[in-house]
Amino acid sequence: MVKKLKKNSEYFIYLCGILLFSSVLLISAEVVLRKFFLFSFGAADELSGYVLGIIISWSLTYVLFEKMHIRIDVIYEKISHKSKKLFDVIAMFFTFCFSLLLTYFSFDVVYTSIIKNSTANTPLGTPLWIPQLIWWLGFAFFSVVVCILLVMSIRTFFSNKSNDYTSVSKEQS
Amino acid sequence: MSLVLISVVVLLCLLFLSVPVASTIAGVGMLVGYFFSDFPIFESIGEVTWSASTDFLLLSIPFFVLLGEILLHSGIAKNIYFALQKWLSWLPGGLLHANIASSAIFSSISGSSVATAATITTVAMPQSEKYGYKPGLFAGTIAAGGTLGILIPPSINLIVYGFLTNSSIPKLFIAGLVPGILLSLLFMTFILIYSLIKKDSSIVNDKVTWGERLSALKDLVPILILFVLIMGSIYTGFATPTESAAIGVLAALAIVYFNSLLTLDVIKKSIQGTIRTTGMIMFIIVAANFLNFVLVSIGLTDELAYFVEELEISKYTMLFVVTILFIVLGLFIETLSLMVITIPIIAPVMIAIGFDSIWFGIYLIILIEMALITPPVGLNLYVVQGIRNKGNITEVMKGCFPFVLIMLLMAFLLVLFPQITLFLVQYV
């Protein structure tokens, strides 16, 4: 299952990439039009802002699998195999706490927007819940994956095996 | 003050337990918020995160990363190295100059000192063996050269500083330009003098004709155009930093396309690299932004500033203390993390006791550069060592040591002559 989630997180980043390139095009077009034709969509900033939010929340899982969430390993490198597994559990636990809080309270943001029917204070007047919901789903996905990895790291701690998902670096056996 | 101490202890404990930096920072934010805030601060984490993660300025970070990735994966970076080799190898010290110059140029455009160190090592190391350079110093020049990019604009680290301290990005960029170039020149001067004294025979003897040099220019021109385009569009008021980054990405795509290097694979790898780096950086920034919010709302930053003011120590004593603190922390903590942890607390204090926020930003970045090449945790050291894959890492560390001293000299020069950074700022 974890493998499948990992694969999925890779698909998401290509979607993020497409979004990113789109906002590059949109912003560049906006700059040129504004300067030479005194014309503006008036939405490039706004939409690109949403793109950034979505990229951030949806990239977290991929970054987790790629082990790019920075961990300071000065001590980690010098301790026994068993202690390393304990450190992994601790690291996963704190990441889980953060992701859970983030998911919980960012849902508040979405929920408030839905209830109040908030729209962006821009010419486009985007109903805010749309980008916010996509943004929130990224955090939710991240929390689910972190939760699974937390369980995995605990299991690993009590077994003799090791797992490649929760340790600090990729080469760790 | 006990609050500060407790937070710092918790922070360091979690960090050294190898808890991911973002989670650590957020954890400290929540702890402080829970115990010391009069209103339920957790509930604002959603709003605070939403506004940070849709901040138009921060969008420039993935753009600059993307720009660098495109140049990196298309192989343009390699061409820069060989072009500079043709221009600089006649100097005493030979290829070492090409290492510094190409690292400086490429890392400033790509905004990533790690990617730069990796790329240049791959290209340059075979050359080192071919011409018989001392491996330590050779690797050291690449590791140290790669750090120059975070000072020379456009720089992601400066954007992060600007975001956290609310300083103007165009001002920071222009302020970093002269110290960045000066530092590169100091590096090269050192190599020159060192090679002359040691009578190092390892000078590249291949005769390079002026024809070859001129034709090598075509590899340098694109990167120059890119630089002028990005900086020019900011300073003519044509575009904001984020917009200029977007234009830069398009221009980079065009350059790669006209060199017939644009393939689907390049795009795919660039996306992967960009999302990886962006996710990593932004998760930390989102967490740091939350911590920043907590510290400001409970009034800790103000309190700390008053506290330091009341100590009535001279501002240069304070600067000295901060410098030592950064050097020590920089030994153990990765650089971006170091920046986001310390800036929200230290920068307001330094500004309150009379330092210019732009000047302090540049000064800080030089200390951060130093942290990139000081053991035991110096990312560039490991990147270079990982790729050259032979010899011992202590060779690289030794090779970097002179450059650490030069950086210290540069920091000292900044204190003596703040004009080095601030001279150009007045024109922005």
Coordinates of N, CA and C in Angstrom, one line a residue, chain B residues 8 14 39 77 112 128 142 144 164 173 205 211 245 263 274 301 319 343 348-349 359 365 377 387 427:
Chain B
V8 N 14.3 27.6 23.6 CA 15.6 27.3 22.9 C 16.0 25.8 23.3
L14 N 14.8 18.8 20.3 CA 14.0 18.2 19.2 C 14.9 18.1 17.9
F39 N -4.8 34.3 24.0 CA -6.0 33.9 23.2 C -5.6 32.6 22.5
A77 N 24.8 24.2 -17.8 CA 25.8 24.5 -16.7 C 27.2 24.0 -17.1
S112 N 20.7 27.8 -6.0 CA 21.0 26.6 -5.1 C 22.4 26.3 -5.1
S128 N 40.5 17.7 -12.8 CA 41.5 17.8 -11.7 C 42.6 16.7 -11.8
I142 N 35.4 24.3 -5.2 CA 34.0 24.1 -5.7 C 33.0 24.2 -4.5
A144 N 33.3 25.9 -1.8 CA 33.2 27.3 -1.4 C 32.6 28.2 -2.4
L164 N 10.8 37.1 6.0 CA 10.7 37.0 7.4 C 10.9 38.3 8.1
F173 N 18.6 42.4 -3.0 CA 19.3 41.9 -4.2 C 20.5 42.8 -4.6
N205 N 48.5 23.7 -19.3 CA 49.4 24.2 -20.3 C 48.8 24.1 -21.7
G211 N 40.6 32.6 -30.8 CA 39.5 32.1 -31.5 C 38.6 31.2 -30.7
A245 N 11.1 36.5 -12.0 CA 11.5 35.1 -12.0 C 10.7 34.3 -13.0
T263 N 14.2 18.6 -23.9 CA 13.5 17.3 -24.1 C 12.5 17.1 -23.0
T274 N 12.2 20.6 -8.8 CA 11.6 21.8 -8.3 C 10.7 21.5 -7.2
T301 N 9.2 39.3 20.7 CA 10.2 40.0 19.9 C 10.5 41.4 20.5
L319 N 26.7 42.5 18.0 CA 27.0 41.9 16.7 C 28.0 40.8 16.8
I343 N 16.3 34.1 12.4 CA 15.9 35.4 11.9 C 14.7 36.0 12.7
P348 N 14.9 41.3 14.5 CA 14.2 42.5 15.1 C 15.1 43.1 16.1
V349 N 15.8 42.3 16.9 CA 16.6 42.9 18.0 C 17.7 43.7 17.3
W359 N 21.5 45.8 5.5 CA 22.9 45.5 5.8 C 23.0 44.2 6.6
I365 N 23.9 36.6 5.6 CA 24.0 35.6 4.5 C 25.5 35.2 4.4
V377 N 28.5 19.7 10.1 CA 27.4 19.8 9.2 C 27.6 20.9 8.2
I387 N 30.2 13.2 -4.6 CA 30.3 13.0 -6.0 C 31.7 12.7 -6.5
Y427 N 20.1 53.9 -4.6 CA 19.6 54.2 -5.9 C 18.3 53.4 -6.3

